[in-house]
Each structure stands twice: as C-alpha cells, then as structure tokens.
Short mmCIF file of C-alpha atoms in Angstrom, two decimals:
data_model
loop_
_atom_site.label_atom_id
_atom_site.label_comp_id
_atom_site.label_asym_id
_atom_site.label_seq_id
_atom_site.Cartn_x
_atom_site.Cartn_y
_atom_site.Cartn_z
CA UNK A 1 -11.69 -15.33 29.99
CA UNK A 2 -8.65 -15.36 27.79
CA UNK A 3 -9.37 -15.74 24.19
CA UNK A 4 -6.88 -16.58 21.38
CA UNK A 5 -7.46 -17.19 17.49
CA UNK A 6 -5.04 -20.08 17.15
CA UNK A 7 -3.60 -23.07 18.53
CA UNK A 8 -0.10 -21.51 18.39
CA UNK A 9 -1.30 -18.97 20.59
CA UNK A 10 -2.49 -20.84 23.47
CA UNK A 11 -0.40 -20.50 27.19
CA UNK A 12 -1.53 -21.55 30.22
CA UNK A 13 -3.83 -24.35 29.60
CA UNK A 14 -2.32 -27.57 29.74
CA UNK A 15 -4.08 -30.20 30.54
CA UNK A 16 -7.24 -28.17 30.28
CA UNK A 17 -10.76 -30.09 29.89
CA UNK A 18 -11.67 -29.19 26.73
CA UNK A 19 -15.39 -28.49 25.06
CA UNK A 20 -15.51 -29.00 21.35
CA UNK A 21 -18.22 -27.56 18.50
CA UNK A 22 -19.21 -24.99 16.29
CA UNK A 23 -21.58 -23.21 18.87
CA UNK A 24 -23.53 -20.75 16.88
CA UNK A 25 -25.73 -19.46 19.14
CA UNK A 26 -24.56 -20.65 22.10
CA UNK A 27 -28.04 -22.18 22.81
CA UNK A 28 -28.73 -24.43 26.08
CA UNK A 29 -27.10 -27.61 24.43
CA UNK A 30 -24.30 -25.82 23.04
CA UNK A 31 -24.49 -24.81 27.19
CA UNK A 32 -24.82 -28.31 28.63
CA UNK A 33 -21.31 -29.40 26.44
CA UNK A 34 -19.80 -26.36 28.53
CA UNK A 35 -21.11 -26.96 31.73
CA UNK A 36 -20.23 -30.98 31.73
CA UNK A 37 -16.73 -29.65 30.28
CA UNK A 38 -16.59 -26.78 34.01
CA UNK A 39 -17.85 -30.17 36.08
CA UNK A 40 -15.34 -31.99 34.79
CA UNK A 41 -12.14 -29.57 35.06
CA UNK A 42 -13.65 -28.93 38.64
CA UNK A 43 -13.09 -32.52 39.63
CA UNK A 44 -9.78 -32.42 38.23
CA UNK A 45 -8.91 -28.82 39.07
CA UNK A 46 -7.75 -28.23 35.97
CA UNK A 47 -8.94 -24.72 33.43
CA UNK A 48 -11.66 -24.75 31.07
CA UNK A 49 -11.37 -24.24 27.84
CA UNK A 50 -14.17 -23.85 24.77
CA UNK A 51 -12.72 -24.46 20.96
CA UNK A 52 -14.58 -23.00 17.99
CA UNK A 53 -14.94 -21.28 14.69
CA UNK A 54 -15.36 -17.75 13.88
CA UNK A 55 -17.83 -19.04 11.20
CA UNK A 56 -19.87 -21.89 9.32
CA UNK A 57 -17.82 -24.11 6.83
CA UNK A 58 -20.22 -22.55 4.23
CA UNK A 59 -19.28 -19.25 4.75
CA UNK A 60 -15.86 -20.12 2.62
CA UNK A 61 -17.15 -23.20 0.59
CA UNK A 62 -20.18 -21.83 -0.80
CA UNK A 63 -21.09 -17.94 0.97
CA UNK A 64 -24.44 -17.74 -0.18
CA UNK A 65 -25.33 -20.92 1.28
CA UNK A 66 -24.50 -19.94 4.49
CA UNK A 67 -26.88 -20.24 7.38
CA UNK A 68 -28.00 -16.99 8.87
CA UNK A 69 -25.83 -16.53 12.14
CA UNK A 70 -27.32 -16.32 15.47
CA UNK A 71 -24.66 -14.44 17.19
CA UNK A 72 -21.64 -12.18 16.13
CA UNK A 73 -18.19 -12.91 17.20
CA UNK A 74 -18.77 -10.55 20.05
CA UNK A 75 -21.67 -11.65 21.49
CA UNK A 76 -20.45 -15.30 20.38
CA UNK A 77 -17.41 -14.49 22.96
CA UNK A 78 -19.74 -12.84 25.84
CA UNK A 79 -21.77 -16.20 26.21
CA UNK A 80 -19.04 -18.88 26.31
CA UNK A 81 -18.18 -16.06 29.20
CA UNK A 82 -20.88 -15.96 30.80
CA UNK A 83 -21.61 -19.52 31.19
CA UNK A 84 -17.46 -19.87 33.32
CA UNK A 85 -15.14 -20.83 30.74
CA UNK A 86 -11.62 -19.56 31.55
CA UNK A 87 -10.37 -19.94 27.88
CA UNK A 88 -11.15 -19.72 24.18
CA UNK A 89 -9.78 -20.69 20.78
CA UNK A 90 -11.50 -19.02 17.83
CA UNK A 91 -10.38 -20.78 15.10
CA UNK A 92 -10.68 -18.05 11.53
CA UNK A 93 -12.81 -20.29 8.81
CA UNK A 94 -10.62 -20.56 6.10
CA UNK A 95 -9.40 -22.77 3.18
CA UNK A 96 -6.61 -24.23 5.07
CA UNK A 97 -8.49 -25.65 8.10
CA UNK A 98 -10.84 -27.12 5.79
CA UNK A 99 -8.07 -28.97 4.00
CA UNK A 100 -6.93 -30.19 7.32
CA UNK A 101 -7.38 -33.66 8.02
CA UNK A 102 -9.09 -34.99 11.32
CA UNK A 103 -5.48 -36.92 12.62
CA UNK A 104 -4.02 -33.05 12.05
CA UNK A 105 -6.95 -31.62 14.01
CA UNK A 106 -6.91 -33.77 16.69
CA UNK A 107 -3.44 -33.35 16.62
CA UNK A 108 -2.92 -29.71 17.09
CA UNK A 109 -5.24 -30.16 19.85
CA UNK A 110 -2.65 -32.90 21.64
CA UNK A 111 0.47 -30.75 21.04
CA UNK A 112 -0.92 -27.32 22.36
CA UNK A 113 -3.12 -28.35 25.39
CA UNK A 114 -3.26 -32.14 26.00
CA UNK A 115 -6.51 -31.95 27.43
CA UNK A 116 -7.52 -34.07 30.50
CA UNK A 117 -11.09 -34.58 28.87
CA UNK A 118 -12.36 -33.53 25.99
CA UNK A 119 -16.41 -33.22 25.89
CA UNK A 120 -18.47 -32.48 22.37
CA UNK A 121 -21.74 -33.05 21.63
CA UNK A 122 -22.43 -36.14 20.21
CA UNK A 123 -23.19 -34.87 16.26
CA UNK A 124 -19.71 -33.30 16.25
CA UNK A 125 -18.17 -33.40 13.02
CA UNK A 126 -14.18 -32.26 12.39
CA UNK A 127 -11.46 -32.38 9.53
CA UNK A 128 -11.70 -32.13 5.94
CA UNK A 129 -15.24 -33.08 4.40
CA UNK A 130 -16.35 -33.40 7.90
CA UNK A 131 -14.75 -36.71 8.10
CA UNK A 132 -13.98 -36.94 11.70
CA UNK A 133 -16.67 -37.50 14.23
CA UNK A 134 -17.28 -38.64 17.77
CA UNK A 135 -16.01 -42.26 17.29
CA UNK A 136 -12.94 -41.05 15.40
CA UNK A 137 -11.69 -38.90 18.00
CA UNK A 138 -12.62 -41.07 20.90
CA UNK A 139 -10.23 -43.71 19.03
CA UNK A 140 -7.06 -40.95 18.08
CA UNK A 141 -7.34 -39.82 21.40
CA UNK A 142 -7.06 -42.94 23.28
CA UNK A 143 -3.68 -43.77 21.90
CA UNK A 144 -2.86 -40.58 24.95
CA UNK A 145 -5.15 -41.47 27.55
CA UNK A 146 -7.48 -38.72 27.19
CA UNK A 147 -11.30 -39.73 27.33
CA UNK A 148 -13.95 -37.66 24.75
CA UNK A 149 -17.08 -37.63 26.44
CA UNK A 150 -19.84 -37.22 23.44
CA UNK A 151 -23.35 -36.07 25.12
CA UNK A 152 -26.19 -36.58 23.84
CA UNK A 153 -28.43 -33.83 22.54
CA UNK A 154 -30.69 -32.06 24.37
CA UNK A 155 -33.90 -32.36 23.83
CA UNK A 156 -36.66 -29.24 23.16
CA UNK A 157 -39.12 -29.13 25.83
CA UNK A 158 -42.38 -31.47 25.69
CA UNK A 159 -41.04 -32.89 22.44
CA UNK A 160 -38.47 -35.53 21.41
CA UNK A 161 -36.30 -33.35 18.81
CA UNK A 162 -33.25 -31.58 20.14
CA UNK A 163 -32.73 -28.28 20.35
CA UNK A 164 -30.39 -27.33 16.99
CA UNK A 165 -29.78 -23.92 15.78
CA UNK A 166 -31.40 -24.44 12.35
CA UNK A 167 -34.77 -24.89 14.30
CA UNK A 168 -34.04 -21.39 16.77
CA UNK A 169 -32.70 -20.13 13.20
CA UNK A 170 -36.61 -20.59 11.59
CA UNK A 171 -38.16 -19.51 15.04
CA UNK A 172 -36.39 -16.31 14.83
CA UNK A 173 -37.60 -15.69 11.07
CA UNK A 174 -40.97 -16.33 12.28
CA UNK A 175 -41.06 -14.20 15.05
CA UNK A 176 -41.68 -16.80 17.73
CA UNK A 177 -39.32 -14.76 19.87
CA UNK A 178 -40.33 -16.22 23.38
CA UNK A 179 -40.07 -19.98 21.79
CA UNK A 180 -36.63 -19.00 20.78
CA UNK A 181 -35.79 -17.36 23.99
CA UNK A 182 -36.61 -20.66 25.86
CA UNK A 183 -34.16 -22.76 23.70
CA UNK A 184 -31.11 -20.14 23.82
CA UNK A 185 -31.55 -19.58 27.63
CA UNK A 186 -31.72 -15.90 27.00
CA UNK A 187 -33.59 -13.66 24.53
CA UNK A 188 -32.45 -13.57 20.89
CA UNK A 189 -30.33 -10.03 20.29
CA UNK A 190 -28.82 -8.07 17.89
CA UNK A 191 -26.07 -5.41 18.00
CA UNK A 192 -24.97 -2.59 16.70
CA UNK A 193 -24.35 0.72 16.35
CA UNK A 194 -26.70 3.65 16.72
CA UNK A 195 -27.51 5.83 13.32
CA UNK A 196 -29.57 8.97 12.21
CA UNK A 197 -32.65 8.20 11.32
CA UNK A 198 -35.40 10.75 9.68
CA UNK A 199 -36.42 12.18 13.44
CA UNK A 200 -39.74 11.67 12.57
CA UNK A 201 -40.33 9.65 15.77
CA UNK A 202 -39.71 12.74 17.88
CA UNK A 203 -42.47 14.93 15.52
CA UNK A 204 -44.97 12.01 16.56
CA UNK A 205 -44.16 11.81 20.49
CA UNK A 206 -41.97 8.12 19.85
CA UNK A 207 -38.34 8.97 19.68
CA UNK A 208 -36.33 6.72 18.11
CA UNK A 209 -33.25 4.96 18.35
CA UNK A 210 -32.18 3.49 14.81
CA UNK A 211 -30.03 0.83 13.28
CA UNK A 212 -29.19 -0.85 10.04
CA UNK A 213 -30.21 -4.40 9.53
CA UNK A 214 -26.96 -6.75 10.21
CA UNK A 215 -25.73 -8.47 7.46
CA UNK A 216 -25.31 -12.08 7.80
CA UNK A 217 -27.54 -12.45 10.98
CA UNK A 218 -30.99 -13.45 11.53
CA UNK A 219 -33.56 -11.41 11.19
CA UNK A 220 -37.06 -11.23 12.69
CA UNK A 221 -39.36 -10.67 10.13
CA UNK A 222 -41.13 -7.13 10.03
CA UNK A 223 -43.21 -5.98 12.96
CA UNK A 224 -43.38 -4.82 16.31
CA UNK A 225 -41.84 -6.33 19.04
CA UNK A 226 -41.07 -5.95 22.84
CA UNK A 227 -37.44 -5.15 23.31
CA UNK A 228 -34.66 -4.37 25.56
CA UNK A 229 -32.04 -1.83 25.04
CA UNK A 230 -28.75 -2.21 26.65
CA UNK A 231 -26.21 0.16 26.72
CA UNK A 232 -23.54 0.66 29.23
CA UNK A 233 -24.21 -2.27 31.29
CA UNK A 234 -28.14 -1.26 31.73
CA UNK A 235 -31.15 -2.71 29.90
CA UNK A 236 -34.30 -0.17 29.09
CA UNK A 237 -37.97 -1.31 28.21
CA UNK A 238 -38.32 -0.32 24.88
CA UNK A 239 -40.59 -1.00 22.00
CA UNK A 240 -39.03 -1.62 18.48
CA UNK A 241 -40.19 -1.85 14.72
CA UNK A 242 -38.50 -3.39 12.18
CA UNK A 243 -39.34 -2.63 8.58
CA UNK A 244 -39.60 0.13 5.87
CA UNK A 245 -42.50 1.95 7.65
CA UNK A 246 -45.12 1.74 4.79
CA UNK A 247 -47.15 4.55 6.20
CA UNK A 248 -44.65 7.14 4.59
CA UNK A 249 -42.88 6.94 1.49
CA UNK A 250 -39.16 6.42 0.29
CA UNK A 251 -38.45 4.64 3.45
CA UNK A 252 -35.65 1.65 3.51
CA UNK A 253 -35.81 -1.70 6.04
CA UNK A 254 -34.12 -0.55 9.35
CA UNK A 255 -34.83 -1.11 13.01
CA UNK A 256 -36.17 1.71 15.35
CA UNK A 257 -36.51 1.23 18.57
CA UNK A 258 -38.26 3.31 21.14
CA UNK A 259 -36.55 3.43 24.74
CA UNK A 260 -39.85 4.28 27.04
CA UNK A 261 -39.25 6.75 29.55
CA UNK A 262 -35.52 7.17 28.39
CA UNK A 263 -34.35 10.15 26.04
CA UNK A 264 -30.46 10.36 25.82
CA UNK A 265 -28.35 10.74 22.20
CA UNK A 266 -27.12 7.27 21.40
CA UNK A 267 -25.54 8.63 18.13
CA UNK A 268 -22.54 6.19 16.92
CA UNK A 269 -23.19 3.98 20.55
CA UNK A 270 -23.12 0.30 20.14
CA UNK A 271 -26.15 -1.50 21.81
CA UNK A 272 -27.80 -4.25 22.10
CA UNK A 273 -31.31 -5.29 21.02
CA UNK A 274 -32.74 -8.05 23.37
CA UNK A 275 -35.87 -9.17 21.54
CA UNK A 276 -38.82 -10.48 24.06
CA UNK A 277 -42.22 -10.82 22.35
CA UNK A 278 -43.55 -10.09 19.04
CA UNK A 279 -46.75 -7.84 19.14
CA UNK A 280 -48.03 -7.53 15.78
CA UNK A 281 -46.58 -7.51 11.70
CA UNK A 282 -46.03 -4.37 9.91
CA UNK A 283 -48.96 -2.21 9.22
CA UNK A 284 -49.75 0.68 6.86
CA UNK A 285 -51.82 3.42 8.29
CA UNK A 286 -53.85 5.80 6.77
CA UNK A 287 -52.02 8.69 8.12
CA UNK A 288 -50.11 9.80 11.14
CA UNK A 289 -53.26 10.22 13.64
CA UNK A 290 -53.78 6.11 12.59
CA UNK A 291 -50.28 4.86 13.33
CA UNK A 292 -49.90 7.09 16.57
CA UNK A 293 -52.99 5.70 18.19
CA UNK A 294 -51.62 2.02 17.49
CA UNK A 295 -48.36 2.91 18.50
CA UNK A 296 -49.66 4.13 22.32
CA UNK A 297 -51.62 0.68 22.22
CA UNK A 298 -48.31 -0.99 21.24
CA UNK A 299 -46.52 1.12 24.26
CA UNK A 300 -49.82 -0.16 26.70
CA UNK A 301 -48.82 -3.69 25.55
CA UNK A 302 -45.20 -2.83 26.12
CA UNK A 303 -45.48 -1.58 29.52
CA UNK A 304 -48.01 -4.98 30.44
CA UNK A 305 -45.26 -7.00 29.49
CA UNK A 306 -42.17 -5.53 31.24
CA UNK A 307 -44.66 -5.17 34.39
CA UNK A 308 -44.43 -8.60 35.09
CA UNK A 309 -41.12 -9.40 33.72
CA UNK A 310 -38.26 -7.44 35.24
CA UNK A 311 -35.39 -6.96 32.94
CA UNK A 312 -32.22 -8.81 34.72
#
C-alpha cells in the first residue's frame, strides 16, 4: 500500500474509487466503506484508495476535549492494509484544513485523483465547521460525473444502534474487551515499546514484559486480562496487568505483561498488546504468597482460554 500525507503528493491513482472518513479505529463499518470502495474499483479495474486524518478535529480546536484514540497512526495504517487498499492519504490535522471550505475539499480531491466513485459512510461530515456532508458532496461532485455512494451504518449485532467508535471507545474503558473485539473485527491493541521494569516478576516465578501507558489512547481500566504479545510477526499467550500493583509500595500505573512459556529480552522492542478477555480488576494482596497463588489461577484461566482459541 502506498501511503502519502497530502494531496500534492499523490501519483498513480487517477481515477481511483475513493473511500472517505475519519476511521479511528478502523472498526467493521469503517471496514464495510472500504470493502464497497475494493468492489467497486474491481468492477471498474481501477486502484483503491482510503482518505483520512492523522487525528480528531479536537485534537487542534480544543486538545483536551479530544476523544481517546483507538489506534495510532501505525496501527491506523496496518488496518486500511490489511483490509486491500492499494493507497492512502493521511491528511496532518491542522488549522489550515479546518479553515478549508467543503467546495476546496472536494476540490483538491477532483484535481489530484478524479475518482471514479467516491464511497463514505453516510454521517460523513467535511470542510470548515463540518459544513459539508453527504448531500453536499453528492451535488459538487455531480457537476464531474462522479457518483458518492453514502452507506448506511452498520448496525451492532442483535440491536438497532450502529457500531460508532465512541460506543467501542466506552467498551474499552470498561473492560468489555470481547464486546469490543466483535465490533472492530479484531481484538483491541496497544503498542509500544518494551521498558525496565522493577524485575520483581522474575523473584515471584512471572517474568514480565513492561510498558508505559500510551498517551492519548484508550485505556482498559486496571486489571487482569488475557493478552497476546506480538513481536516479529508472531503472537504469544500471555497474561497482562495493568495498574500500579497495590500489593507493594511506590509503584506507578504501567502495563506488565507475562509471555507464558516464552522468556527472551524484549528491552527497547516495539510490540503489540492484543487484548482478549478481561479476568478480574486490580487486587491488593496481603503479601507475596497471596498474589502468587492468584496469579497461577489467573495463568490456569489464561491457558483455558487460549486452549480453545488459537491465536491467528
């Protein structure tokens, strides 16, 4: 997939059937807007192409406003990927595109790929103060022949509200992991890189590998949770705990994660953290023995899990 981070940039994609939205999360109706967009440029057999932003709107107009992400740029990137898109804009989030006016928008996306189609979801907003929307850029774009194909939202399983990243957002901060998994199409993750921790695990038989808590990116709340680790293209059972680990004292809120039957030195490696199941909140013990008994209970639970769900 070629990716560039303006309109100027862009070669090789005229006539391209483009999808349109902010996509935070890439979750399966951010996936459905792609997929329509790969039918579509496979009747015409014409390139793909997915434009975006590298952030919300309220990450420049008001930053503490802004909603928790779901996905960094990277992993943002590796979804639109892996769902067959040959080609993406990242737009940067800045003053100056939200100044730009909805003709201008619409515009720069005339002049630099003249799309065949261009498909959006059908709450797509666009231009300064979010004044363009679906209807608006079916009528600008008919003036050139190309047809915008607005979808309409897919709807959460057994229920008639449709799946929006605010909702896997407050699913995530509950720790509803498997609810959340089932709307994104793949288990929530984090990344990041590898860090010293206080090698404590290792006194205690549960090695650990640690990171710092992202900034900007949703969070599960404290706990223990079935994970996967992936590093170098492979994903390891694992077992993780986020939290300040009340048991001891002067501790800080980090994420440790404990790779079962895996022991290699991860040290400044960037992972992944695939989250699966949450098995229980944050606990204080009354001493090591306590919280090393419920940690082999939380490795038996661990183990149950992964036996009947392969990691793919």
């Amino acid at each position: 997939m070629e990716i560039f981070h303006s309109f100027q940039e862009i070669t090789g994609f005229t006539g391209a059937v483009v999808a349109l939205g902010t996509f935070d999360g890439i979750h399966k109706g951010h996936q459905m807007v792609m997929k329509t967009a790969i039918k579509r440029a496979a009747a015409g057999g014409v390139k793909t192409m997915v434009v975006t932003f590298t952030a919300h709107p309220m990450s420049v107009l008001c930053p503490e406003k802004e909603p928790l992400r779901l996905a960094t740029i990277g992993q943002k990137a590796e979804y639109i990927e892996a769902v067959g898109i040959d080609g993406l804009v990242l737009l940067p989030m800045s003053e100056t595109l939200l100044r730009e006016s909805p003709e201008e928008f619409c515009q720069n996306l005339v002049t630099h790929i003249h799309p065949s189609v261009i498909v959006v979801g059908s709450n797509f907003t666009y231009g300064a103060k979010a004044a363009g929307n679906t209807d608006t850029m079916k009528e600008y774009m008919a003036q050139y022949d190309i047809p915008v194909e607005a979808l309409t939202l897919l709807e959460r399983p057994g229920g008639t509200t449709p799946i929006s990243s605010t909702v896997i957002r407050r699913l995530i901060q509950m720790g509803h992991m498997e609810t959340a998994e089932n709307l994104l199409g793949r288990p929530f993750a984090l990344t990041g890189v590898v860090v010293p921790g206080d090698h404590r695990g290792r006194t205690i038989g549960f090695a650990t590998a640690n990171m710092m808590i992202p900034v900007n990116m949703a969070i599960p709340p404290d706990g223990v949770y079935v994970t996967e680790l992936w590093w170098d293209g492979e994903g390891h059972p694992a077992m993780t705990n986020i939290g300040d680990n009340p048991t001891f004292e002067n501790q800080y809120r980090r994420i440790e994660t404990h790779v079962l039957d895996w022991d290699k030195d991860l040290y400044g490696k960037h992972v992944s953290l695939r989250f699966r199941k949450r098995l229980r909140g944050e606990e204080v013990f009354a001493g090591a023995d306590d919280l090393i008994a419920q940690m082999k209970e939380d490795e038996k639970a661990t183990r149950q899990f992964f036996a009947v769900d392969e990691i793919e």
